[in-house]
mmCIF file of C-alpha atoms in Angstrom:
data_model
loop_
_atom_site.group_PDB
_atom_site.id
_atom_site.type_symbol
_atom_site.label_atom_id
_atom_site.label_comp_id
_atom_site.label_asym_id
_atom_site.label_seq_id
_atom_site.Cartn_x
_atom_site.Cartn_y
_atom_site.Cartn_z
ATOM 1 C CA UNK A 289 9.088 26.587 -23.223
ATOM 2 C CA UNK A 290 11.340 29.566 -23.625
ATOM 3 C CA UNK A 291 11.110 32.964 -21.702
ATOM 4 C CA UNK A 292 11.566 36.123 -23.723
ATOM 5 C CA UNK A 293 12.930 39.073 -21.836
ATOM 6 C CA UNK A 294 10.657 41.893 -23.134
ATOM 7 C CA UNK A 295 13.053 44.708 -21.944
ATOM 8 C CA UNK A 296 15.592 43.211 -24.464
ATOM 9 C CA UNK A 297 13.791 41.554 -27.303
ATOM 10 C CA UNK A 298 17.009 40.180 -28.875
ATOM 11 C CA UNK A 299 17.844 38.182 -25.712
ATOM 12 C CA UNK A 300 16.167 34.658 -25.243
ATOM 13 C CA UNK A 301 16.612 33.143 -21.878
ATOM 14 C CA UNK A 302 16.377 29.384 -21.222
ATOM 15 C CA UNK A 303 13.698 27.901 -19.066
ATOM 16 C CA UNK A 304 15.162 26.964 -15.846
ATOM 17 C CA UNK A 305 15.452 23.150 -15.367
ATOM 18 C CA UNK A 306 13.415 21.419 -12.430
ATOM 19 C CA UNK A 307 12.895 17.989 -11.165
ATOM 20 C CA UNK A 308 9.782 16.238 -12.030
ATOM 21 C CA UNK A 309 8.293 13.499 -9.738
ATOM 22 C CA UNK A 310 6.708 11.191 -8.775
ATOM 23 C CA UNK A 311 9.030 10.420 -5.781
ATOM 24 C CA UNK A 312 8.236 6.958 -4.868
ATOM 25 C CA UNK A 313 10.598 6.727 -1.949
ATOM 26 C CA UNK A 314 8.733 9.173 0.092
ATOM 27 C CA UNK A 315 5.772 7.936 2.329
ATOM 28 C CA UNK A 316 5.026 4.970 -0.095
ATOM 29 C CA UNK A 317 7.508 2.353 1.218
ATOM 30 C CA UNK A 318 6.650 0.559 4.553
ATOM 31 C CA UNK A 319 8.503 -2.033 6.572
ATOM 32 C CA UNK A 320 7.348 -5.524 5.908
ATOM 33 C CA UNK A 321 5.615 -4.748 2.609
ATOM 34 C CA UNK A 322 6.476 -7.902 1.014
ATOM 35 C CA UNK A 323 5.424 -9.959 4.001
ATOM 36 C CA UNK A 324 1.905 -10.883 2.735
ATOM 37 C CA UNK A 325 1.549 -14.396 4.207
ATOM 38 C CA UNK A 326 0.559 -14.731 7.798
ATOM 39 C CA UNK A 327 3.579 -15.554 10.155
ATOM 40 C CA UNK A 328 4.405 -19.341 10.164
ATOM 41 C CA UNK A 329 1.703 -20.182 7.418
ATOM 42 C CA UNK A 330 2.737 -23.585 6.000
ATOM 43 C CA UNK A 331 1.552 -22.634 2.429
ATOM 44 C CA UNK A 332 4.020 -19.604 2.281
ATOM 45 C CA UNK A 333 5.820 -19.264 -1.114
ATOM 46 C CA UNK A 334 8.415 -16.552 -2.020
ATOM 47 C CA UNK A 335 8.108 -14.625 -5.288
ATOM 48 C CA UNK A 336 11.133 -12.669 -6.297
ATOM 49 C CA UNK A 337 12.972 -11.082 -9.261
ATOM 50 C CA UNK A 338 14.370 -7.976 -10.615
ATOM 51 C CA UNK A 339 12.982 -4.828 -12.512
ATOM 52 C CA UNK A 340 14.921 -3.934 -15.547
ATOM 53 C CA UNK A 341 14.713 -0.887 -17.926
ATOM 54 C CA UNK A 342 14.756 -0.902 -21.720
ATOM 55 C CA UNK A 343 18.477 -1.175 -21.691
ATOM 56 C CA UNK A 344 18.596 -4.155 -19.348
ATOM 57 C CA UNK A 345 19.748 -2.086 -16.410
ATOM 58 C CA UNK A 346 18.314 -2.863 -12.927
ATOM 59 C CA UNK A 347 16.091 -0.116 -11.398
ATOM 60 C CA UNK A 348 16.836 0.629 -7.740
ATOM 61 C CA UNK A 349 13.783 2.692 -7.158
ATOM 62 C CA UNK A 350 10.752 0.930 -8.598
ATOM 63 C CA UNK A 351 7.787 -0.417 -6.707
ATOM 64 C CA UNK A 352 6.103 -3.768 -7.276
ATOM 65 C CA UNK A 353 2.476 -4.167 -5.859
ATOM 66 C CA UNK A 354 1.148 -7.553 -5.647
ATOM 67 C CA UNK A 355 -2.344 -8.758 -5.137
ATOM 68 C CA UNK A 356 -3.472 -12.420 -4.958
ATOM 69 C CA UNK A 357 -6.386 -14.620 -3.948
ATOM 70 C CA UNK A 358 -6.136 -16.967 -0.980
ATOM 71 C CA UNK A 359 -5.279 -20.749 -1.648
ATOM 72 C CA UNK A 360 -9.008 -21.519 -1.951
ATOM 73 C CA UNK A 361 -9.201 -18.807 -4.722
ATOM 74 C CA UNK A 362 -11.226 -16.439 -2.507
ATOM 75 C CA UNK A 363 -10.708 -12.815 -2.503
ATOM 76 C CA UNK A 364 -9.479 -11.497 0.803
ATOM 77 C CA UNK A 365 -11.724 -9.113 2.541
ATOM 78 C CA UNK A 366 -9.427 -8.160 5.344
ATOM 79 C CA UNK A 367 -8.265 -4.581 6.055
ATOM 80 C CA UNK A 368 -4.940 -3.688 7.748
ATOM 81 C CA UNK A 369 -1.856 -4.159 5.248
ATOM 82 C CA UNK A 370 -0.803 -0.716 6.287
ATOM 83 C CA UNK A 371 -2.122 -0.289 9.650
ATOM 84 C CA UNK A 372 -1.024 3.018 11.421
ATOM 85 C CA UNK A 373 -1.198 4.088 15.021
ATOM 86 C CA UNK A 374 -4.254 6.467 15.300
ATOM 87 C CA UNK A 375 -2.448 8.650 17.960
ATOM 88 C CA UNK A 376 0.935 9.050 16.371
ATOM 89 C CA UNK A 377 0.202 8.076 12.633
ATOM 90 C CA UNK A 378 3.361 5.728 12.814
ATOM 91 C CA UNK A 379 3.387 2.469 11.063
ATOM 92 C CA UNK A 380 2.120 -0.390 13.132
ATOM 93 C CA UNK A 381 2.724 -3.283 10.699
ATOM 94 C CA UNK A 382 0.664 -6.148 9.726
ATOM 95 C CA UNK A 383 -1.230 -8.133 12.544
ATOM 96 C CA UNK A 384 0.676 -11.393 11.258
ATOM 97 C CA UNK A 385 -2.520 -13.358 11.417
ATOM 98 C CA UNK A 386 -4.918 -12.267 8.667
ATOM 99 C CA UNK A 387 -4.246 -12.600 4.935
ATOM 100 C CA UNK A 388 -4.970 -9.485 3.130
ATOM 101 C CA UNK A 389 -3.524 -10.714 -0.233
ATOM 102 C CA UNK A 390 -1.781 -7.354 -0.861
ATOM 103 C CA UNK A 391 1.688 -6.042 -0.578
ATOM 104 C CA UNK A 392 3.927 -3.282 -1.729
ATOM 105 C CA UNK A 393 7.646 -3.841 -2.248
ATOM 106 C CA UNK A 394 10.469 -1.335 -3.223
ATOM 107 C CA UNK A 395 13.349 -2.643 -5.163
ATOM 108 C CA UNK A 396 16.731 -2.558 -3.503
ATOM 109 C CA UNK A 397 19.805 -1.089 -4.866
ATOM 110 C CA UNK A 398 20.311 -3.808 -7.312
ATOM 111 C CA UNK A 399 16.735 -3.682 -8.613
ATOM 112 C CA UNK A 400 15.767 -6.810 -6.691
ATOM 113 C CA UNK A 401 12.413 -7.249 -4.945
ATOM 114 C CA UNK A 402 10.855 -10.336 -3.176
ATOM 115 C CA UNK A 403 7.562 -11.066 -1.419
ATOM 116 C CA UNK A 404 6.321 -13.921 0.815
ATOM 117 C CA UNK A 405 2.794 -14.743 0.193
ATOM 118 C CA UNK A 406 0.250 -17.678 -0.166
ATOM 119 C CA UNK A 407 0.050 -19.486 -3.421
ATOM 120 C CA UNK A 408 -3.274 -18.221 -4.889
ATOM 121 C CA UNK A 409 -5.945 -20.561 -5.726
ATOM 122 C CA UNK A 410 -7.606 -20.636 -9.199
ATOM 123 C CA UNK A 411 -10.694 -18.541 -9.942
ATOM 124 C CA UNK A 412 -13.161 -19.365 -12.440
ATOM 125 C CA UNK A 413 -11.415 -20.419 -15.683
ATOM 126 C CA UNK A 414 -8.124 -18.683 -14.884
ATOM 127 C CA UNK A 415 -5.015 -20.341 -13.797
ATOM 128 C CA UNK A 416 -3.669 -19.248 -10.383
ATOM 129 C CA UNK A 417 -1.861 -15.787 -10.785
ATOM 130 C CA UNK A 418 -0.803 -12.908 -8.858
ATOM 131 C CA UNK A 419 -1.771 -9.431 -10.118
ATOM 132 C CA UNK A 420 1.028 -7.019 -10.469
ATOM 133 C CA UNK A 421 1.256 -3.205 -10.610
ATOM 134 C CA UNK A 422 4.668 -1.719 -11.447
ATOM 135 C CA UNK A 423 5.709 1.946 -10.617
ATOM 136 C CA UNK A 424 9.034 3.156 -11.805
ATOM 137 C CA UNK A 425 10.945 6.329 -13.053
ATOM 138 C CA UNK A 426 10.248 7.319 -16.631
ATOM 139 C CA UNK A 427 6.644 5.767 -16.456
ATOM 140 C CA UNK A 428 3.834 8.332 -16.683
ATOM 141 C CA UNK A 429 1.334 5.632 -15.970
ATOM 142 C CA UNK A 430 1.951 2.642 -13.880
ATOM 143 C CA UNK A 431 1.839 -0.778 -15.559
ATOM 144 C CA UNK A 432 -0.245 -3.834 -14.928
ATOM 145 C CA UNK A 433 0.809 -7.535 -15.621
ATOM 146 C CA UNK A 434 0.285 -10.835 -13.984
ATOM 147 C CA UNK A 435 2.529 -13.499 -12.475
ATOM 148 C CA UNK A 436 1.374 -16.959 -13.320
ATOM 149 C CA UNK A 437 2.648 -19.788 -11.187
ATOM 150 C CA UNK A 438 3.887 -23.100 -12.989
ATOM 151 C CA UNK A 439 2.802 -26.449 -11.958
ATOM 152 C CA UNK A 440 -0.432 -27.069 -13.774
ATOM 153 C CA UNK A 441 0.109 -27.084 -17.482
ATOM 154 C CA UNK A 442 -3.518 -27.912 -18.234
ATOM 155 C CA UNK A 443 -4.618 -24.780 -16.355
ATOM 156 C CA UNK A 444 -2.144 -22.584 -18.040
ATOM 157 C CA UNK A 445 -3.103 -23.843 -21.409
ATOM 158 C CA UNK A 446 -6.912 -23.307 -20.749
ATOM 159 C CA UNK A 447 -6.372 -19.668 -19.214
ATOM 160 C CA UNK A 448 -8.362 -17.192 -21.195
ATOM 161 C CA UNK A 449 -5.863 -14.455 -20.952
ATOM 162 C CA UNK A 450 -2.900 -16.584 -21.752
ATOM 163 C CA UNK A 451 -4.512 -17.813 -24.767
ATOM 164 C CA UNK A 452 -4.661 -14.366 -26.265
ATOM 165 C CA UNK A 453 -1.032 -13.819 -25.728
ATOM 166 C CA UNK A 454 1.386 -14.561 -28.586
ATOM 167 C CA UNK A 455 3.209 -17.729 -27.895
ATOM 168 C CA UNK A 456 6.687 -16.350 -28.037
ATOM 169 C CA UNK A 457 5.840 -13.761 -25.405
ATOM 170 C CA UNK A 458 3.532 -15.973 -23.082
ATOM 171 C CA UNK A 459 6.572 -17.079 -20.926
ATOM 172 C CA UNK A 460 6.999 -13.455 -19.775
ATOM 173 C CA UNK A 461 3.979 -13.919 -17.673
ATOM 174 C CA UNK A 462 5.046 -17.319 -16.206
ATOM 175 C CA UNK A 463 7.439 -17.404 -13.108
ATOM 176 C CA UNK A 464 10.258 -20.131 -12.947
ATOM 177 C CA UNK A 465 10.098 -22.538 -10.197
ATOM 178 C CA UNK A 466 13.339 -23.451 -8.242
ATOM 179 C CA UNK A 467 11.372 -26.492 -6.736
ATOM 180 C CA UNK A 468 11.885 -25.218 -3.236
ATOM 181 C CA UNK A 469 8.792 -22.929 -2.901
ATOM 182 C CA UNK A 470 10.505 -19.955 -4.504
ATOM 183 C CA UNK A 471 9.551 -18.499 -7.932
ATOM 184 C CA UNK A 472 11.418 -16.001 -9.980
ATOM 185 C CA UNK A 473 9.678 -13.285 -11.915
ATOM 186 C CA UNK A 474 11.727 -10.646 -13.551
ATOM 187 C CA UNK A 475 9.865 -7.549 -15.033
ATOM 188 C CA UNK A 476 11.337 -5.941 -18.241
ATOM 189 C CA UNK A 477 9.744 -2.559 -18.933
ATOM 190 C CA UNK A 478 11.017 -2.544 -22.557
ATOM 191 C CA UNK A 479 13.313 -4.057 -25.075
ATOM 192 C CA UNK A 480 14.265 -7.674 -25.625
ATOM 193 C CA UNK A 481 12.026 -10.099 -23.449
ATOM 194 C CA UNK A 482 9.554 -7.265 -22.516
ATOM 195 C CA UNK A 483 7.142 -8.240 -20.111
ATOM 196 C CA UNK A 484 3.636 -8.428 -21.400
ATOM 197 C CA UNK A 485 1.552 -5.563 -19.798
ATOM 198 C CA UNK A 486 -2.196 -5.463 -19.605
ATOM 199 C CA UNK A 487 -4.546 -2.577 -20.312
ATOM 200 C CA UNK A 488 -7.932 -2.594 -18.366
ATOM 201 C CA UNK A 489 -10.954 -0.663 -19.845
#
């Protein structure tokens, strides 16, 4: 948009620049956001990776939100992922006992994120997966995807959603297993190896 100085019609002044949000670093991060599994739970797994932009650069200011079923495939019905002190409004943290299935993680200066959660159980005909929502600069609308965990090839082959994904891109939805309870899942917003994103209607 251009402003026109009506007192001097021949002069065209540029519109002043301004910074456009959203600003994810304010009020959204919270300590322990990736500590989804109850303290000391024997079935805890770690899921970690990087968020990359279309040029392959890591994003230091993205958010990754995860949600998963419990190991039996049940949907958690527990409140309290972000408990606050009713008097001060300060963050109290998780209670460390109940599994909410949900977490929010901000990438670090290197674009890295990680979460400790429970391996989700299968639900219906779907192979076990974690739902993912990604917020990052340059995105006008957040993105949805899934993290499928390897280990059951029959379940992955029979998964209704994976069956609809082109075989060359299916691997962008399946985490890599290091064999020690840690899974790597990189999120590529564009370009070569772009993660498959989902649209819900």
